[in-house]
mmCIF file with all atom_site columns, C-alpha atoms in Angstrom:
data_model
loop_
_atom_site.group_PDB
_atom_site.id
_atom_site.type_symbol
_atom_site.label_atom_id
_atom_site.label_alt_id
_atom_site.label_comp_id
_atom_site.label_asym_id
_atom_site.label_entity_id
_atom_site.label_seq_id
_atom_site.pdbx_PDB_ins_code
_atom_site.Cartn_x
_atom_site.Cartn_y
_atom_site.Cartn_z
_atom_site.occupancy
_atom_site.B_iso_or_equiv
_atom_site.pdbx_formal_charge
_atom_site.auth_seq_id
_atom_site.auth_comp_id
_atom_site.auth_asym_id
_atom_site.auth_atom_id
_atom_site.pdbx_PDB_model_num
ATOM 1   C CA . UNK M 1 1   ? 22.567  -22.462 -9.713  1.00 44.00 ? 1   UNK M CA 1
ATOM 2   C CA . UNK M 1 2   ? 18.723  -22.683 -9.525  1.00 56.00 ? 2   UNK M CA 1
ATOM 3   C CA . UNK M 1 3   ? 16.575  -20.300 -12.044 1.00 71.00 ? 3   UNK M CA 1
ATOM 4   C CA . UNK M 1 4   ? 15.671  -17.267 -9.873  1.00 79.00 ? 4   UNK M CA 1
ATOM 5   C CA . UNK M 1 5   ? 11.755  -17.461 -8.627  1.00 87.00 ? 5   UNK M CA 1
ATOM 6   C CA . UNK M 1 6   ? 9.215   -15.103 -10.631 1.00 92.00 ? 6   UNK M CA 1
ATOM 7   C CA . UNK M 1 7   ? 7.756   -12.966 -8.520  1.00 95.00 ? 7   UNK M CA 1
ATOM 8   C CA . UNK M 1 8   ? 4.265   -11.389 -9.142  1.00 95.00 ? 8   UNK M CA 1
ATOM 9   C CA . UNK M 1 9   ? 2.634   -8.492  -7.879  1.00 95.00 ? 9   UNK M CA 1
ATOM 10  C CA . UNK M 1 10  ? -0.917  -8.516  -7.322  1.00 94.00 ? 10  UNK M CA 1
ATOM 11  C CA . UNK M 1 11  ? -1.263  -4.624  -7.879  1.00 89.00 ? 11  UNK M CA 1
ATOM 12  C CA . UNK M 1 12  ? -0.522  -2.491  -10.654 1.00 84.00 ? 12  UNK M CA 1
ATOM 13  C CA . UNK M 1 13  ? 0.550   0.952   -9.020  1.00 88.00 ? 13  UNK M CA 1
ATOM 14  C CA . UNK M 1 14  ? 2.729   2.851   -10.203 1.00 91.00 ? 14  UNK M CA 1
ATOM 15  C CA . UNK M 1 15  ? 4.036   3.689   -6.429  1.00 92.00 ? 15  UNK M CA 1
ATOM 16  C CA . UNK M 1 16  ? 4.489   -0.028  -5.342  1.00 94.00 ? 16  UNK M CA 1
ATOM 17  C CA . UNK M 1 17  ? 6.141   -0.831  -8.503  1.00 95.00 ? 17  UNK M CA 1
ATOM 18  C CA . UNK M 1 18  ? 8.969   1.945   -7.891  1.00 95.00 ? 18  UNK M CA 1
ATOM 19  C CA . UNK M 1 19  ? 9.356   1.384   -4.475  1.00 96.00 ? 19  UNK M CA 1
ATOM 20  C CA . UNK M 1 20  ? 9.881   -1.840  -5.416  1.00 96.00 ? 20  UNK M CA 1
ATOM 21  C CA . UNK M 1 21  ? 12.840  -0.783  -7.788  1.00 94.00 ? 21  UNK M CA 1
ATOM 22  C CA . UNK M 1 22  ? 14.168  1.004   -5.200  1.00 94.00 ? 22  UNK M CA 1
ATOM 23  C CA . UNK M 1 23  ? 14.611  -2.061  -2.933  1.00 94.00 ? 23  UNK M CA 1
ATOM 24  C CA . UNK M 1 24  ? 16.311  -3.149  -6.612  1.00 93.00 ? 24  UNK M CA 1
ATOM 25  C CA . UNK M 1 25  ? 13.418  -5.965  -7.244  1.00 94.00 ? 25  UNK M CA 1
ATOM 26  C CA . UNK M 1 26  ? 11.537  -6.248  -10.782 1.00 92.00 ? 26  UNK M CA 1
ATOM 27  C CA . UNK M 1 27  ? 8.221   -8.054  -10.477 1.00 94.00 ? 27  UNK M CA 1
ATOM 28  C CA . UNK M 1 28  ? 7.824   -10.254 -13.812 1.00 93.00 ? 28  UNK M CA 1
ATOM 29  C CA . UNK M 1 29  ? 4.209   -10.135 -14.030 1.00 92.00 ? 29  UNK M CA 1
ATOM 30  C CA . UNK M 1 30  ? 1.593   -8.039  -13.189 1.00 93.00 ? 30  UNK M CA 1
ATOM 31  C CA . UNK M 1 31  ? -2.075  -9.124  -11.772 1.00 92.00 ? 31  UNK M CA 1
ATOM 32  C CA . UNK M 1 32  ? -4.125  -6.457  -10.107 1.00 91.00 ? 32  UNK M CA 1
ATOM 33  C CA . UNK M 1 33  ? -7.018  -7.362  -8.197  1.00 84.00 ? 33  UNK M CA 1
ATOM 34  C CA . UNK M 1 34  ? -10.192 -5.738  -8.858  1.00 85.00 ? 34  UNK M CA 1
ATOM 35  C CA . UNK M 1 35  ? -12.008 -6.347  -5.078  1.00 92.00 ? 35  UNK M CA 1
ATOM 36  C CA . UNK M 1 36  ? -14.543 -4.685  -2.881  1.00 91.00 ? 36  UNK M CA 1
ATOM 37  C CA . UNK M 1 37  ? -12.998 -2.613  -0.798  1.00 92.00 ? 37  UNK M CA 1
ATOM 38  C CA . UNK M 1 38  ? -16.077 -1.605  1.539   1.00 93.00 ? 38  UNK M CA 1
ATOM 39  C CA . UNK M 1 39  ? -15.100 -1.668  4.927   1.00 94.00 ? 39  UNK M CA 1
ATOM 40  C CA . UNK M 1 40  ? -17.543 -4.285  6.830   1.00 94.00 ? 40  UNK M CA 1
ATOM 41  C CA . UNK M 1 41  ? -19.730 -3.348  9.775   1.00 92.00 ? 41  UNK M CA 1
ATOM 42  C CA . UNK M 1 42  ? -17.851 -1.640  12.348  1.00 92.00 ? 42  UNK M CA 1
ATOM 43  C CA . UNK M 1 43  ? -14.379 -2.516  10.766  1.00 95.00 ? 43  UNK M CA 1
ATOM 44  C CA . UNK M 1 44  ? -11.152 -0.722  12.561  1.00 96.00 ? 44  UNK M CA 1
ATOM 45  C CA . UNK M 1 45  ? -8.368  0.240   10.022  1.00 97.00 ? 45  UNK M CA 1
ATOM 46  C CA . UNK M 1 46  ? -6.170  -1.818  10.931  1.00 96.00 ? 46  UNK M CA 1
ATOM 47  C CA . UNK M 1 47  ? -8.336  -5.033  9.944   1.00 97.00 ? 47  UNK M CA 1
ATOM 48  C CA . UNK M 1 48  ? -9.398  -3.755  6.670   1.00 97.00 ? 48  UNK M CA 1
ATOM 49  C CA . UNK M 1 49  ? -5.621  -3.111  5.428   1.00 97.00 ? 49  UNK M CA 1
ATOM 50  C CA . UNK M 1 50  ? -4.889  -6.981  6.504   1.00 97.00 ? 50  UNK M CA 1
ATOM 51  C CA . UNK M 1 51  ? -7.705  -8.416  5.001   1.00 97.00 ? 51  UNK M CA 1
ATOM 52  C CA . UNK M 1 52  ? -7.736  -6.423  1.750   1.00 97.00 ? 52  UNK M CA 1
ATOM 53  C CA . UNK M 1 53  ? -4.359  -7.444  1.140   1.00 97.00 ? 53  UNK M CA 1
ATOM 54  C CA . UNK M 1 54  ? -5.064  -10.785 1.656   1.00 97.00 ? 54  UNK M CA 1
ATOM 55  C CA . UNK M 1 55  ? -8.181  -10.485 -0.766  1.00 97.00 ? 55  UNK M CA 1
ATOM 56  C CA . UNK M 1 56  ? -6.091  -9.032  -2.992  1.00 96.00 ? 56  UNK M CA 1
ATOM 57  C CA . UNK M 1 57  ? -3.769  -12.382 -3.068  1.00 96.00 ? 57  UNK M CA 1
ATOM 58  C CA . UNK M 1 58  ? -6.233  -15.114 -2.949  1.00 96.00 ? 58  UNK M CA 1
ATOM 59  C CA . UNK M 1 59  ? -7.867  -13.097 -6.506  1.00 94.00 ? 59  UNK M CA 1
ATOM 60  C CA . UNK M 1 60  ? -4.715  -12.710 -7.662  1.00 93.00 ? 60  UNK M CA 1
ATOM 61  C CA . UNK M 1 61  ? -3.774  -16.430 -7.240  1.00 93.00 ? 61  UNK M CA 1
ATOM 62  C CA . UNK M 1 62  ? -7.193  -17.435 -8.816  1.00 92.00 ? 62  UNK M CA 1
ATOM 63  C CA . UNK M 1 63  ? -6.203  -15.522 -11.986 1.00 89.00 ? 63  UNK M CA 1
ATOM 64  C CA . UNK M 1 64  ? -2.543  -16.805 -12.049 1.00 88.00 ? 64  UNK M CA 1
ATOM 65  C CA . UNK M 1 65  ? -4.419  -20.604 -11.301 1.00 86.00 ? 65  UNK M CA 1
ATOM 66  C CA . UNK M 1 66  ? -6.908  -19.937 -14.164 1.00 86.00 ? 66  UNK M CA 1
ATOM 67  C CA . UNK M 1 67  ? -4.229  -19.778 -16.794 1.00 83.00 ? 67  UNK M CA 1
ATOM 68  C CA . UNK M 1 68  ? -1.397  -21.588 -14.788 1.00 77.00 ? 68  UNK M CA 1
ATOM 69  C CA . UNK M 1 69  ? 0.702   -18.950 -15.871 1.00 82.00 ? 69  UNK M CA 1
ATOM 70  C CA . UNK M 1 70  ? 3.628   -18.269 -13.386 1.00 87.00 ? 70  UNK M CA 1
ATOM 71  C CA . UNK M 1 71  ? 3.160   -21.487 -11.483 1.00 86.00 ? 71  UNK M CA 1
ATOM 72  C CA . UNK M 1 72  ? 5.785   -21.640 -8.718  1.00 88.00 ? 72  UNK M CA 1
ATOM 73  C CA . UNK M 1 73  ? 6.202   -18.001 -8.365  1.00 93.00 ? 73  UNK M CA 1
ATOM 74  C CA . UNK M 1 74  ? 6.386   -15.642 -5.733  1.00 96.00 ? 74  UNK M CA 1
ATOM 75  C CA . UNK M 1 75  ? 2.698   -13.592 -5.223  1.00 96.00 ? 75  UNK M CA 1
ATOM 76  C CA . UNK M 1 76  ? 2.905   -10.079 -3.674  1.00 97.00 ? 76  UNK M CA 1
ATOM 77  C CA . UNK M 1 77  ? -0.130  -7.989  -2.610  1.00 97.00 ? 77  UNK M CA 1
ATOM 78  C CA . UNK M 1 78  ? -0.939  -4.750  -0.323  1.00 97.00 ? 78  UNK M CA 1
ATOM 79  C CA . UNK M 1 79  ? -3.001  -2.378  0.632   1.00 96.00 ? 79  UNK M CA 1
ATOM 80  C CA . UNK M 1 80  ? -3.179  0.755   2.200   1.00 96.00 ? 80  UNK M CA 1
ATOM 81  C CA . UNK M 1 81  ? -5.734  2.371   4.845   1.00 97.00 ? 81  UNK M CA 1
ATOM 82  C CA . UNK M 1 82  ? -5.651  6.014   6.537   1.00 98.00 ? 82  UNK M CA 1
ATOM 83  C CA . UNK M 1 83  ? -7.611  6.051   9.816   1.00 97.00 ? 83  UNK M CA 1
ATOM 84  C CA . UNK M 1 84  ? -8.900  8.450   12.275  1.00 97.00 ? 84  UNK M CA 1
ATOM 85  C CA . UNK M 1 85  ? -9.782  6.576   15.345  1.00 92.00 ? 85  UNK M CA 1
ATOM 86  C CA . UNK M 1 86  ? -11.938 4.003   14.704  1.00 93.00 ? 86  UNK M CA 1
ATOM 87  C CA . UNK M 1 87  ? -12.947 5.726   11.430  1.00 95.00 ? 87  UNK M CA 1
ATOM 88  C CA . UNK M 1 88  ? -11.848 4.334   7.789   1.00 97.00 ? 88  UNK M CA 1
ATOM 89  C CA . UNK M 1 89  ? -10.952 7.537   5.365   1.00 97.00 ? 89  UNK M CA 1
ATOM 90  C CA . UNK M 1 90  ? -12.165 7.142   1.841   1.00 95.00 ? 90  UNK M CA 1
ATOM 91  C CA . UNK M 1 91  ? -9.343  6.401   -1.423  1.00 95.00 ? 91  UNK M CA 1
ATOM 92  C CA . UNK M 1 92  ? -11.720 9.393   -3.292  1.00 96.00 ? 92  UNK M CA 1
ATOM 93  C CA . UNK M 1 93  ? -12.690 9.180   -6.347  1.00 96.00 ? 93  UNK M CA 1
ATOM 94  C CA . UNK M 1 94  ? -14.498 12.772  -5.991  1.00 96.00 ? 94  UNK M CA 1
ATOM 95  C CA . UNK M 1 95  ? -12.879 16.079  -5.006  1.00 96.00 ? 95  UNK M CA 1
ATOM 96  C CA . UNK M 1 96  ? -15.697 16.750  -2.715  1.00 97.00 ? 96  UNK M CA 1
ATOM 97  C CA . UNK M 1 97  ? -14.823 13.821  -0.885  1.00 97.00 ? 97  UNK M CA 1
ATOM 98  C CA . UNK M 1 98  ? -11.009 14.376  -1.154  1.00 97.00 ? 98  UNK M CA 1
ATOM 99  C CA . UNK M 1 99  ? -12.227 17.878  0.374   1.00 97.00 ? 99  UNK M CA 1
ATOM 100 C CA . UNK M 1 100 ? -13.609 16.605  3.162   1.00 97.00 ? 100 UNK M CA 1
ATOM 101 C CA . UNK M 1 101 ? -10.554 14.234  4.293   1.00 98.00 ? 101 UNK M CA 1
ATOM 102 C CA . UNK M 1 102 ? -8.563  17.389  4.072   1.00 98.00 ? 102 UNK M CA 1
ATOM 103 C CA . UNK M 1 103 ? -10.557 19.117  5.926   1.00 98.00 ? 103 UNK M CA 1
ATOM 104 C CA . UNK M 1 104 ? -10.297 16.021  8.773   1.00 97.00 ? 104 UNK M CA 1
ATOM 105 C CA . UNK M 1 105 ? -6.771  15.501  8.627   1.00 98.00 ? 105 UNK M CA 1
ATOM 106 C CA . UNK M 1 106 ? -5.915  19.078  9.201   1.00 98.00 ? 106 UNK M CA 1
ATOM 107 C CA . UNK M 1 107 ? -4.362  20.114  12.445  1.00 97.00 ? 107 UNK M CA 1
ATOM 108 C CA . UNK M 1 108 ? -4.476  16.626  13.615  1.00 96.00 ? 108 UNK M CA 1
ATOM 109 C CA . UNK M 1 109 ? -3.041  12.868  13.730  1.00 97.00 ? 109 UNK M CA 1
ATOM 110 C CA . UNK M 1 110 ? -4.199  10.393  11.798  1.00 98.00 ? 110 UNK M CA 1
ATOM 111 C CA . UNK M 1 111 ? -2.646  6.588   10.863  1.00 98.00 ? 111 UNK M CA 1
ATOM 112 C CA . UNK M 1 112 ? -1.403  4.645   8.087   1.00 98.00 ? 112 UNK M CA 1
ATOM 113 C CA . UNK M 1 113 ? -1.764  0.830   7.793   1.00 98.00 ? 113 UNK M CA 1
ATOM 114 C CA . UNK M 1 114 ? -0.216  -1.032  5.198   1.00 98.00 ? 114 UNK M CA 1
ATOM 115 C CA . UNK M 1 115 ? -1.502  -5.006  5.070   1.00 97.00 ? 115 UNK M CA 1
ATOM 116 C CA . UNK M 1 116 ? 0.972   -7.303  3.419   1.00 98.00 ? 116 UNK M CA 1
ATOM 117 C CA . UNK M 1 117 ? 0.522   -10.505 2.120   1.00 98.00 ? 117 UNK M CA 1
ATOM 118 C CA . UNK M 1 118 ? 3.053   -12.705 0.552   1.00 98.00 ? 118 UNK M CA 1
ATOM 119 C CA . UNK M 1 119 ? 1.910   -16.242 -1.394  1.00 97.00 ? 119 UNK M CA 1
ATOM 120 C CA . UNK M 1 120 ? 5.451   -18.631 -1.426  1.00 96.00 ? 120 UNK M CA 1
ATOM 121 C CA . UNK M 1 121 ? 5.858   -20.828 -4.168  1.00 94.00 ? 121 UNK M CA 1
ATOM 122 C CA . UNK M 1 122 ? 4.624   -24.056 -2.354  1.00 93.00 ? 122 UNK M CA 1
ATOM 123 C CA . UNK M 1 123 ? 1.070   -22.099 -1.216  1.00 93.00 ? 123 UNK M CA 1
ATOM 124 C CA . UNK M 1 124 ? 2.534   -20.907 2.085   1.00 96.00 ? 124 UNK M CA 1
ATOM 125 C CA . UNK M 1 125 ? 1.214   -17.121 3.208   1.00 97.00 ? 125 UNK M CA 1
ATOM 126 C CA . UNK M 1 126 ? 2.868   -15.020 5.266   1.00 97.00 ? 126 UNK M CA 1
ATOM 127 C CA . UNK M 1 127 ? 1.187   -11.351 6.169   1.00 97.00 ? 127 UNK M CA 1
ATOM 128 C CA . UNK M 1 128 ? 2.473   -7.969  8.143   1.00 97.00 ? 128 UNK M CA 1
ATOM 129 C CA . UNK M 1 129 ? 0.579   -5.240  9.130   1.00 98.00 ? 129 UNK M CA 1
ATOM 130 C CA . UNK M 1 130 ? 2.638   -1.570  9.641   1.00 98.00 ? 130 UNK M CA 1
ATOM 131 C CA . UNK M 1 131 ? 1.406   1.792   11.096  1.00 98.00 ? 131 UNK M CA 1
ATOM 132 C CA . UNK M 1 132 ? 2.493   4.884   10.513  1.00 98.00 ? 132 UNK M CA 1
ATOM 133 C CA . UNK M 1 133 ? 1.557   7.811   12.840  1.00 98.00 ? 133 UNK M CA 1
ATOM 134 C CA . UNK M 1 134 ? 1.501   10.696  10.655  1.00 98.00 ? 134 UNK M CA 1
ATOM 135 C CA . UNK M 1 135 ? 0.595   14.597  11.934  1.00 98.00 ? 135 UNK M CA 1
ATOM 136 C CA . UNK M 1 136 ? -0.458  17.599  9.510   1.00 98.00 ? 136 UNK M CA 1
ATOM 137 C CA . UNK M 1 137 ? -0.176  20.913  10.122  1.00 98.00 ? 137 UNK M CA 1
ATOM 138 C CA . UNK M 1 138 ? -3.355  23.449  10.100  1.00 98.00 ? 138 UNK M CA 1
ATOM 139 C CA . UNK M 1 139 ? -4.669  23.624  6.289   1.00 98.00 ? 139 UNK M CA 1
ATOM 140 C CA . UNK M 1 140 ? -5.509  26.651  5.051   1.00 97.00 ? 140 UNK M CA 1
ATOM 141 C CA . UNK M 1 141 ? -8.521  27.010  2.669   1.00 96.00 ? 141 UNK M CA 1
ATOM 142 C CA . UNK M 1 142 ? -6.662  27.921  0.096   1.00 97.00 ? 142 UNK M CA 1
ATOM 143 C CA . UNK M 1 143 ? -4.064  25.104  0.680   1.00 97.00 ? 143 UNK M CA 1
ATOM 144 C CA . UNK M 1 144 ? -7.339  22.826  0.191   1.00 97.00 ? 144 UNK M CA 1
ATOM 145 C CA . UNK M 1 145 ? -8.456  24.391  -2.670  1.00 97.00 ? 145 UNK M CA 1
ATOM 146 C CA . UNK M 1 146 ? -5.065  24.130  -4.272  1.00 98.00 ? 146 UNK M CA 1
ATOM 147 C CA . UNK M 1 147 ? -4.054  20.676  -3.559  1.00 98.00 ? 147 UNK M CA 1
ATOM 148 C CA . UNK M 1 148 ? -7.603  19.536  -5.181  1.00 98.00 ? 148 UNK M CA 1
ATOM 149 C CA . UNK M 1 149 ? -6.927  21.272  -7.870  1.00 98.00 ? 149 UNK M CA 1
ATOM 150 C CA . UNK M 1 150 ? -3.914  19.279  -8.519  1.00 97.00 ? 150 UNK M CA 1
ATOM 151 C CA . UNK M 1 151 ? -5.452  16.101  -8.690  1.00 97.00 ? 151 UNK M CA 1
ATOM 152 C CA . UNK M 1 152 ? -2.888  14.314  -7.101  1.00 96.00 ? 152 UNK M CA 1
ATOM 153 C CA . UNK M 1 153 ? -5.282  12.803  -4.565  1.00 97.00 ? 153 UNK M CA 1
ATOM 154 C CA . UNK M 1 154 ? -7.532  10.887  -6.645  1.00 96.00 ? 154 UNK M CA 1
ATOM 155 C CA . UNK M 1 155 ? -8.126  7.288   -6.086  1.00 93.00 ? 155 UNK M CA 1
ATOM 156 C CA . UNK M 1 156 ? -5.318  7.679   -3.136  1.00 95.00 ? 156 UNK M CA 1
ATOM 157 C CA . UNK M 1 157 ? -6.436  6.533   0.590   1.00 95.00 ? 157 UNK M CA 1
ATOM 158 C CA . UNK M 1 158 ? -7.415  9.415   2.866   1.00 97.00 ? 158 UNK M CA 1
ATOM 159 C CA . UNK M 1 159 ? -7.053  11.651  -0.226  1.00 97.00 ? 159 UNK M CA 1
ATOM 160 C CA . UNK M 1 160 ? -3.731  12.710  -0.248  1.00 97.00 ? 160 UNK M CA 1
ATOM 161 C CA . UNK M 1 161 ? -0.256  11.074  -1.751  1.00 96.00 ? 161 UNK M CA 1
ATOM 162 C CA . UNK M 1 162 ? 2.654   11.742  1.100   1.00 97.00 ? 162 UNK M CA 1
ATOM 163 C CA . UNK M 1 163 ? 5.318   11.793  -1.991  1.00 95.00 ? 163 UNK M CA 1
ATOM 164 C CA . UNK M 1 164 ? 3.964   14.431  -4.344  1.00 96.00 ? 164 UNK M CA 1
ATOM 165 C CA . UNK M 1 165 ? 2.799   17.931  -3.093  1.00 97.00 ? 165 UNK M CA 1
ATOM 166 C CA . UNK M 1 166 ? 1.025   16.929  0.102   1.00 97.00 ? 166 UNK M CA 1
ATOM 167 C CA . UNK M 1 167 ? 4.480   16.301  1.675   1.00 97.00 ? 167 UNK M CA 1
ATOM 168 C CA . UNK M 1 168 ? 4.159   19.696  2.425   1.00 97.00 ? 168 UNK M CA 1
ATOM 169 C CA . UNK M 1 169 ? 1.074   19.037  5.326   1.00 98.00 ? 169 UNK M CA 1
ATOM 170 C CA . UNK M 1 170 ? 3.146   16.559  7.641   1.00 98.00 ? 170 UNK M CA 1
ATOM 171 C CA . UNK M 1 171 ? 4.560   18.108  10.296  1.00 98.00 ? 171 UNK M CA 1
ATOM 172 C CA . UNK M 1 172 ? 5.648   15.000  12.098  1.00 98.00 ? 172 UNK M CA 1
ATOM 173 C CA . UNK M 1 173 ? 5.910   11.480  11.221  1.00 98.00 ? 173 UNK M CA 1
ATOM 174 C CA . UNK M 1 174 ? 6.364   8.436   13.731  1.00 98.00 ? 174 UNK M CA 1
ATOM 175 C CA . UNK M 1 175 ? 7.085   4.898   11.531  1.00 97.00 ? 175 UNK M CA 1
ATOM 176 C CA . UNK M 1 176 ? 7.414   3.902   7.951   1.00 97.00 ? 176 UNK M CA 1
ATOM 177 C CA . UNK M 1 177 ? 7.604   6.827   5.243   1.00 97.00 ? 177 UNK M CA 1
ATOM 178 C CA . UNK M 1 178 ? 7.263   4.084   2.366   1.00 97.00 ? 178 UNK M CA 1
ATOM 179 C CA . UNK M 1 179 ? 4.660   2.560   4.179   1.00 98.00 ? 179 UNK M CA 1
ATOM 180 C CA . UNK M 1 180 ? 2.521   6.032   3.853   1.00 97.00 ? 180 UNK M CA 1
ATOM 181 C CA . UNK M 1 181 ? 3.578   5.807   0.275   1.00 96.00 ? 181 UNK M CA 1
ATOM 182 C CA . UNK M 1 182 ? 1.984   2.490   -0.166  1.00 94.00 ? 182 UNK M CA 1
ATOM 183 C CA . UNK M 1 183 ? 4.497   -0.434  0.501   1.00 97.00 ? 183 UNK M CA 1
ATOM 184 C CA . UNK M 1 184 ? 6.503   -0.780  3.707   1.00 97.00 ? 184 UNK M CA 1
ATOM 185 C CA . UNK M 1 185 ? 10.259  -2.076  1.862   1.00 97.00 ? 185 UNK M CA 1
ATOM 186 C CA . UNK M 1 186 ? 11.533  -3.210  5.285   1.00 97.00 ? 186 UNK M CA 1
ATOM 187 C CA . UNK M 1 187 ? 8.831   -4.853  6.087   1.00 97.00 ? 187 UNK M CA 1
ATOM 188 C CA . UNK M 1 188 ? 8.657   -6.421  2.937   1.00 97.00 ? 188 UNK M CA 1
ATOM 189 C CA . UNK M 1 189 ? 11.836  -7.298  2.001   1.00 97.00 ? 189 UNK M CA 1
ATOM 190 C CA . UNK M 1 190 ? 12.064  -9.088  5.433   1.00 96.00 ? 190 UNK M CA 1
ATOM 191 C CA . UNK M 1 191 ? 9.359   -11.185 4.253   1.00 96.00 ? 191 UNK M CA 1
ATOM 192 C CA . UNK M 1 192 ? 10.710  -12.046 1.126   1.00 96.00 ? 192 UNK M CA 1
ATOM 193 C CA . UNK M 1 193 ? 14.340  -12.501 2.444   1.00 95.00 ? 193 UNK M CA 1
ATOM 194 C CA . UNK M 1 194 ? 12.482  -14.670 5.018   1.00 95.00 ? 194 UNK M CA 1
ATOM 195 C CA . UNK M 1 195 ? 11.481  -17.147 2.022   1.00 94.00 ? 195 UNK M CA 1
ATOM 196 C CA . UNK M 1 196 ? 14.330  -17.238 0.168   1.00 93.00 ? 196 UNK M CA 1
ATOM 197 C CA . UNK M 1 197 ? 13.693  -14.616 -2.481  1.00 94.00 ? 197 UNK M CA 1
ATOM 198 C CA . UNK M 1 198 ? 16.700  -13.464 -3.772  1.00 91.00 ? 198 UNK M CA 1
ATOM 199 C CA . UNK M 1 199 ? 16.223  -9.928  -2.880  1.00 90.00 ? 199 UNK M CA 1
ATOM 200 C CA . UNK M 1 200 ? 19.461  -8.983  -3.217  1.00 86.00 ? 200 UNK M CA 1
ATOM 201 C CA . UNK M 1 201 ? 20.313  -10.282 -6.432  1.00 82.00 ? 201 UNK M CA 1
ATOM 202 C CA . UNK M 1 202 ? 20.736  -7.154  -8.021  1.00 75.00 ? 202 UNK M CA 1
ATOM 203 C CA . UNK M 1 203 ? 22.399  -5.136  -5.991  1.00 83.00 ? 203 UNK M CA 1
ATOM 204 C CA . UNK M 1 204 ? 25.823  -6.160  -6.846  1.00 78.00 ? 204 UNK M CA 1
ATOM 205 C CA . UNK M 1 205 ? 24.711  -6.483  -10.486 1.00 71.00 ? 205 UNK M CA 1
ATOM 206 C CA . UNK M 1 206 ? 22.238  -2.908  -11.154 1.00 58.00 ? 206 UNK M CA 1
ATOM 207 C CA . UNK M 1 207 ? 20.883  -2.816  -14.949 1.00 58.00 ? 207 UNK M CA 1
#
C-alpha cells in the first residue's frame, strides 16, 4: 500500500483545524498565508471569498516551493466572507467596528461565503464556493455591549463567531452551519474524496 499523501493547510485557525478533526483528518503541516484581504472596487462577497482562498493557496504553495518541503502533498486553503447585499462586512480588529456589524446584522439576514481551494499533488486546483443564509434576532444594546466585551469577535468576519456566544443571535439558518464556522466539511471532504485523499482513513482506526 502507497504512503498516505501529506496534506497541508494553508491557514492556521484554530476553527478550521478542529473542524477538520471532526471530519477525522490531521493536516501535517501548517502554512498560513499572510495576504491582502481588501475587497477590490465594487467586489460582491461572493467573489472575494473565492479569490481569497485561492490567494491564500498560490502563497501558500510559493512558501511550500521555496523550501520544497512537502512536495507532492495535498494544499488546503479557505476563507470566509459575511455579506449584506452587495456590501463586504469587516473581520474587526476594533470593537468599534465589531459594534457597528452588530448593530447591521441585527433584526436582519445576512450571508456567509466560504471559498475553497484545493492544490492536488500533480498542481491540479479544484475550488467551491458555499452560502449560508443566516438570520439574527433584534439585538439589544446591552446584548451588544456584552458580546464586545467578550472578545470573541475579534479578527472574525462580520464580527461575530456562530460557535461561541453569538449562537445565541441566529434565529434561523438556511445552508452550512460549519461553513458559518469557517470550513464547509461536506463541501470539502467531497473535494478531497474527489482526488483521492484518503479521507476516511481514520475512521475505522480513531487515535
Amino acid at each position: 500500500m502507497s504512503p498516505r499523501p501529506a496534506l497541508v493547510l494553508a491557514s492556521a485557525s484554530p476553527r478550521r483545524l478542529a473542524l477538520l478533526a471532526q471530519a477525522g483528518i490531521e493536516p501535517d503541516a501548517l502554512l498560513p498565508a499572510d495576504i491582502d484581504e481588501t475587497p477590490e472596487r465594487a467586489e460582491l462577497p461572493r467573489r472575494l471569498a473565492l479569490r481569497l482562498a485561492r490567494q491564500k493557496l498560490d502563497a501558500a504553495d510559493a512558501r511550500r516551493r521555496a523550501t520544497s518541503e512537502y512536495d507532492g502533498a495535498f494544499l488546503l486553503a479557505a476563507d470566509t466572507v459575511v455579506g449584506v447585499g452587495r456590501r463586504i462586512l469587516p473581520k474587526p480588529e476594533l470593537g468599534e467596528e465589531a459594534e457597528d456589524c452588530l448593530h447591521l446584522l441585527s433584526g436582519r439576514a445576512h450571508r456567509v461565503y466560504t471559498g475553497v481551494a484545493l492544490m492536488t499533488p500533480k498542481g491540479g486546483v479544484r475550488t467551491r464556493l458555499v452560502e449560508t443564509r443566516v438570520r439574527f434576532k433584534r439585538l439589544a444594546g446591552e446584548e451588544i455591549a456584552a458580546y464586545i466585551a467578550s472578545r470573541e469577535w475579534l479578527g472574525k468576519a462580520g464580527g461575530y463567531a456562530i460557535q461561541g456566544l453569538a449562537g445565541t443571535f441566529v434565529v434561523k439558518m438556511v445552508g452550512s452551519y460549519t461553513n458559518v464556522v469557517g470550513l464547509p466539511l461536506a463541501e470539502t471532504v467531497a473535494l478531497l474524496a474527489g482526488e483521492r485523499f484518503p479521507v476516511h482513513e481514520r475512521w475505522g482506526n480513531p487515535k
